[in-house]
Amino acid sequence: SQTIHQWPATLVQPVGSPLSLECTVEGTSNPNLYWYRQAAGRGLQLLFYSVGIGQISSEVPQNLSASRPQDRQFILSSKKLLLSDSGFYLCAWSAKGGYGGTEAFFGQGTRLTVV
Amino acid sequence: DAKTTQPTSMDCAEGRAANLPCNHSTISGNEYVYWYRQIHSQGPQYIIHGLKNNETNEMASLIITEDRKSSTLILPHATLRDTAVYYCIVRVAKGDYKLSFGAGTTVTVRA
C-alpha cells in the first residue's frame, strides 16, 4: 500500500534561518507531488506541484522553493525564513490521471512557527 | 479547473443526515467532482468523487445533478467526528495536475 511521510511534525525557527521540509512517498512510482500551506484560520494554498523529477511548478511568488531530486522525494526549502512563512505545511501525492479520476493523499503536515 | 461555490458553514445534528451542497456551473464534460474533508490540524482526507453518476462508498454518497452543474455530498448519519471543513473540487482526470482547494464548508455536528 502507498504511504506518505512528512517530517518534522512541528518546527520552530528564527527569522532569517534556513528551512528544509522533506516528504517521501512509498508504494507508488511517478506520482504527482504537491506542497500546500495553510496559514492560521485560512484555507489551503497550493505552493508547488511536480509531475516528475526536476519538474517544479510554482503557484505563487514567495520566499520558498521546492525540489524533487528523486521520483518519490519532494523537498520544500527557504534560504531565509520570514515571519509570514509560519503555517501548516502539507505534502500530498496523487497518481497520474487516468480513466476514473484519481484522488490525492496528504501527509500529516508540519506546523512551522517562525519567531 | 472549474470554480466551485459552497456555503461557508452549516450545522448538523448528530445522527442525522448532513447534506452539503456545491455549485459548479462551469464544469466541463471531462471534469470530475471530488470531495475532501479536513479535520482540525490534520491533512485533508479524500471522501469520494464522481463524473456524472451518483456514487456511494463507506463514508458518503455523492449526488450529481443531471446537468452536472451542482452536486450534494451526503453524510448519512453524522457523528461528532464528522466535524470538519469539507471541500468540493472539480478537476480533470489527467492533463491538468493542479489540485486547488477553495474555502470549503465548515460543518459542525452538534450532539
Short mmCIF file of C-alpha atoms in Angstrom, two decimals:
data_model
loop_
_atom_site.label_atom_id
_atom_site.label_comp_id
_atom_site.label_asym_id
_atom_site.label_seq_id
_atom_site.Cartn_x
_atom_site.Cartn_y
_atom_site.Cartn_z
CA SER A 1 0.00 0.00 0.00
CA GLN A 2 1.04 3.57 -0.52
CA THR A 3 2.17 5.79 2.30
CA ILE A 4 3.38 9.34 2.56
CA HIS A 5 5.87 10.51 5.15
CA GLN A 6 6.37 14.11 6.10
CA TRP A 7 8.68 15.45 8.76
CA PRO A 8 9.15 17.06 11.15
CA ALA A 9 5.68 17.36 12.67
CA THR A 10 6.46 20.67 14.36
CA LEU A 11 9.24 23.15 13.90
CA VAL A 12 10.14 26.46 15.49
CA GLN A 13 12.68 28.50 13.57
CA PRO A 14 14.06 32.03 14.00
CA VAL A 15 13.56 34.66 11.35
CA GLY A 16 16.34 34.54 8.78
CA SER A 17 17.17 30.88 9.31
CA PRO A 18 17.01 28.31 6.51
CA LEU A 19 14.27 25.72 6.12
CA SER A 20 14.13 22.24 4.72
CA LEU A 21 10.99 20.10 4.89
CA GLU A 22 11.05 16.66 3.38
CA CYS A 23 8.31 14.47 2.03
CA THR A 24 8.64 10.93 0.71
CA VAL A 25 6.12 8.58 -0.80
CA GLU A 26 6.26 4.80 -0.70
CA GLY A 27 4.44 2.16 -2.67
CA THR A 28 3.97 4.03 -5.92
CA SER A 29 6.06 5.37 -8.76
CA ASN A 30 5.98 8.54 -10.85
CA PRO A 31 3.45 10.30 -8.60
CA ASN A 32 2.35 13.91 -8.83
CA LEU A 33 3.61 15.70 -5.73
CA TYR A 34 2.29 18.83 -4.06
CA TRP A 35 3.20 21.29 -1.32
CA TYR A 36 0.45 23.29 0.36
CA ARG A 37 0.48 25.89 3.10
CA GLN A 38 -2.33 26.76 5.45
CA ALA A 39 -1.97 29.91 7.48
CA ALA A 40 -3.83 30.06 10.78
CA GLY A 41 -7.58 30.19 10.14
CA ARG A 42 -7.10 30.21 6.39
CA GLY A 43 -7.65 27.81 3.51
CA LEU A 44 -5.18 25.57 1.73
CA GLN A 45 -2.86 27.39 -0.63
CA LEU A 46 -1.13 25.39 -3.33
CA LEU A 47 2.55 26.36 -3.33
CA PHE A 48 4.24 23.94 -5.70
CA TYR A 49 3.44 20.86 -7.69
CA SER A 50 5.63 18.42 -9.59
CA VAL A 51 4.82 15.89 -12.26
CA GLY A 52 8.31 14.37 -12.38
CA ILE A 53 11.93 14.54 -11.24
CA GLY A 54 13.25 18.05 -11.58
CA GLN A 55 9.91 19.40 -12.80
CA ILE A 56 8.55 22.01 -10.43
CA SER A 57 5.66 24.40 -11.00
CA SER A 58 5.25 27.33 -8.66
CA GLU A 59 1.82 28.70 -7.96
CA VAL A 60 2.65 31.82 -6.00
CA PRO A 61 5.70 34.08 -5.79
CA GLN A 62 7.22 33.66 -2.39
CA ASN A 63 10.20 33.11 -0.21
CA LEU A 64 10.13 29.37 -0.72
CA SER A 65 11.42 26.91 -3.29
CA ALA A 66 10.84 23.23 -3.98
CA SER A 67 12.91 20.46 -5.43
CA ARG A 68 12.32 16.88 -6.48
CA PRO A 69 15.69 15.13 -6.54
CA GLN A 70 14.19 11.65 -6.67
CA ASP A 71 10.95 10.24 -8.02
CA ARG A 72 9.29 9.94 -4.62
CA GLN A 73 11.01 12.73 -2.72
CA PHE A 74 9.79 16.32 -2.54
CA ILE A 75 11.61 19.00 -0.58
CA LEU A 76 10.43 22.45 0.45
CA SER A 77 13.17 24.95 1.22
CA SER A 78 13.88 28.51 2.15
CA LYS A 79 17.20 30.30 2.48
CA LYS A 80 15.87 32.87 4.95
CA LEU A 81 12.58 32.46 6.75
CA LEU A 82 10.16 35.34 7.25
CA LEU A 83 7.55 35.65 9.97
CA SER A 84 4.90 35.31 7.26
CA ASP A 85 6.21 31.83 6.44
CA SER A 86 4.60 30.49 9.59
CA GLY A 87 1.85 27.99 8.91
CA PHE A 88 0.83 24.40 8.46
CA TYR A 89 2.66 22.80 5.54
CA LEU A 90 1.20 19.78 3.84
CA CYS A 91 2.68 17.45 1.29
CA ALA A 92 0.43 15.37 -0.95
CA TRP A 93 0.66 12.90 -3.80
CA SER A 94 -1.64 11.63 -6.49
CA ALA A 95 -1.26 9.06 -9.22
CA LYS A 96 -1.08 10.20 -12.80
CA GLY A 97 -4.60 10.68 -14.07
CA GLY A 98 -6.45 8.06 -15.97
CA TYR A 99 -9.94 6.86 -16.57
CA GLY A 100 -11.99 7.24 -13.45
CA GLY A 101 -10.08 10.07 -11.84
CA THR A 102 -7.56 9.86 -9.04
CA GLU A 103 -7.60 11.15 -5.50
CA ALA A 104 -4.82 12.90 -3.62
CA PHE A 105 -3.34 11.64 -0.38
CA PHE A 106 -1.97 14.00 2.21
CA GLY A 107 0.72 13.74 4.82
CA GLN A 108 0.13 14.71 8.42
CA GLY A 109 1.69 18.11 7.96
CA THR A 110 4.42 20.22 9.54
CA ARG A 111 3.45 23.09 11.78
CA LEU A 112 6.09 25.77 11.29
CA THR A 113 6.37 28.72 13.63
CA VAL A 114 8.84 31.42 12.69
CA VAL A 115 9.85 33.53 15.68
CA ASP B 1 -10.32 23.76 -13.21
CA ALA B 2 -13.92 24.92 -12.87
CA LYS B 3 -14.71 27.01 -9.82
CA THR B 4 -16.99 25.78 -7.09
CA THR B 5 -19.28 27.58 -4.67
CA GLN B 6 -20.07 26.20 -1.24
CA PRO B 7 -21.82 27.62 1.81
CA THR B 8 -19.40 28.97 4.35
CA SER B 9 -20.74 26.93 7.23
CA MET B 10 -23.52 24.64 8.33
CA ASP B 11 -24.64 22.83 11.45
CA CYS B 12 -25.92 19.30 11.65
CA ALA B 13 -27.45 17.24 14.44
CA GLU B 14 -25.65 14.10 15.47
CA GLY B 15 -27.26 11.01 13.96
CA ARG B 16 -28.99 12.94 11.22
CA ALA B 17 -28.00 13.10 7.58
CA ALA B 18 -25.82 16.02 6.54
CA ASN B 19 -26.37 17.34 3.03
CA LEU B 20 -23.56 19.52 1.74
CA PRO B 21 -24.26 21.40 -1.49
CA CYS B 22 -21.76 22.50 -4.11
CA ASN B 23 -22.33 24.55 -7.23
CA HIS B 24 -20.06 24.09 -10.22
CA SER B 25 -21.99 25.66 -13.06
CA THR B 26 -18.96 25.97 -15.38
CA ILE B 27 -17.91 22.35 -15.10
CA SER B 28 -16.60 20.79 -18.30
CA GLY B 29 -17.54 17.39 -19.65
CA ASN B 30 -14.21 15.83 -18.66
CA GLU B 31 -14.08 17.23 -15.12
CA TYR B 32 -14.78 15.12 -12.09
CA VAL B 33 -16.31 16.27 -8.82
CA TYR B 34 -14.17 15.45 -5.78
CA TRP B 35 -14.90 15.87 -2.11
CA TYR B 36 -12.31 16.08 0.64
CA ARG B 37 -12.54 16.98 4.28
CA GLN B 38 -10.04 18.39 6.73
CA ILE B 39 -10.39 17.73 10.40
CA HIS B 40 -8.70 20.33 12.55
CA SER B 41 -4.89 20.18 12.46
CA GLN B 42 -4.82 17.23 10.10
CA GLY B 43 -4.18 16.83 6.39
CA PRO B 44 -7.20 16.67 4.07
CA GLN B 45 -8.82 13.30 3.60
CA TYR B 46 -10.34 12.09 0.36
CA ILE B 47 -14.04 11.22 0.64
CA ILE B 48 -15.49 10.45 -2.76
CA HIS B 49 -15.53 11.51 -6.39
CA GLY B 50 -17.73 11.11 -9.44
CA LEU B 51 -18.23 12.15 -13.04
CA LYS B 52 -21.95 12.05 -13.72
CA ASN B 53 -23.40 9.05 -11.94
CA ASN B 54 -24.25 9.05 -8.27
CA GLU B 55 -21.62 7.38 -6.16
CA THR B 56 -21.63 5.78 -2.72
CA ASN B 57 -18.88 4.44 -0.52
CA GLU B 58 -18.43 3.63 3.14
CA MET B 59 -18.07 7.29 4.04
CA ALA B 60 -20.66 9.14 1.99
CA SER B 61 -22.86 9.43 -1.05
CA LEU B 62 -22.39 11.87 -3.91
CA ILE B 63 -25.40 13.05 -5.85
CA ILE B 64 -24.65 14.90 -9.10
CA THR B 65 -27.46 16.66 -10.93
CA GLU B 66 -28.24 15.61 -14.45
CA ASP B 67 -26.81 18.82 -15.91
CA ARG B 68 -23.74 18.37 -13.65
CA LYS B 69 -23.89 21.98 -12.53
CA SER B 70 -24.25 21.08 -8.88
CA SER B 71 -23.76 18.20 -6.51
CA THR B 72 -24.54 17.20 -2.94
CA LEU B 73 -22.40 15.25 -0.55
CA ILE B 74 -24.46 13.24 1.88
CA LEU B 75 -23.13 12.00 5.21
CA PRO B 76 -25.89 9.54 6.10
CA HIS B 77 -25.53 9.51 9.88
CA ALA B 78 -23.36 12.39 11.04
CA THR B 79 -21.23 11.89 14.12
CA LEU B 80 -19.24 14.36 16.17
CA ARG B 81 -16.10 13.10 14.40
CA ASP B 82 -17.51 14.36 11.11
CA THR B 83 -16.97 17.95 12.26
CA ALA B 84 -14.54 19.31 9.67
CA VAL B 85 -14.09 21.61 6.69
CA TYR B 86 -15.47 19.96 3.56
CA TYR B 87 -14.04 20.87 0.18
CA CYS B 88 -15.71 20.38 -3.17
CA ILE B 89 -13.28 20.42 -6.10
CA VAL B 90 -13.72 19.85 -9.81
CA ARG B 91 -10.80 18.79 -11.95
CA VAL B 92 -9.93 16.74 -14.99
CA ALA B 93 -8.73 13.17 -14.58
CA LYS B 94 -5.44 13.87 -16.35
CA GLY B 95 -3.61 16.56 -18.20
CA ASP B 96 -4.02 19.25 -15.55
CA TYR B 97 -2.18 18.26 -12.42
CA LYS B 98 -3.04 21.20 -10.23
CA LEU B 99 -5.22 20.44 -7.24
CA SER B 100 -6.60 23.67 -5.85
CA PHE B 101 -8.84 23.96 -2.80
CA GLY B 102 -11.37 26.69 -2.17
CA ALA B 103 -12.63 27.87 1.20
CA GLY B 104 -14.88 24.86 1.76
CA THR B 105 -17.81 24.45 4.13
CA THR B 106 -17.20 24.29 7.85
CA VAL B 107 -19.53 21.58 9.13
CA THR B 108 -20.22 21.41 12.84
CA VAL B 109 -22.02 18.33 14.11
CA ARG B 110 -23.80 19.01 17.39
CA ALA B 111 -24.86 16.48 19.97
#
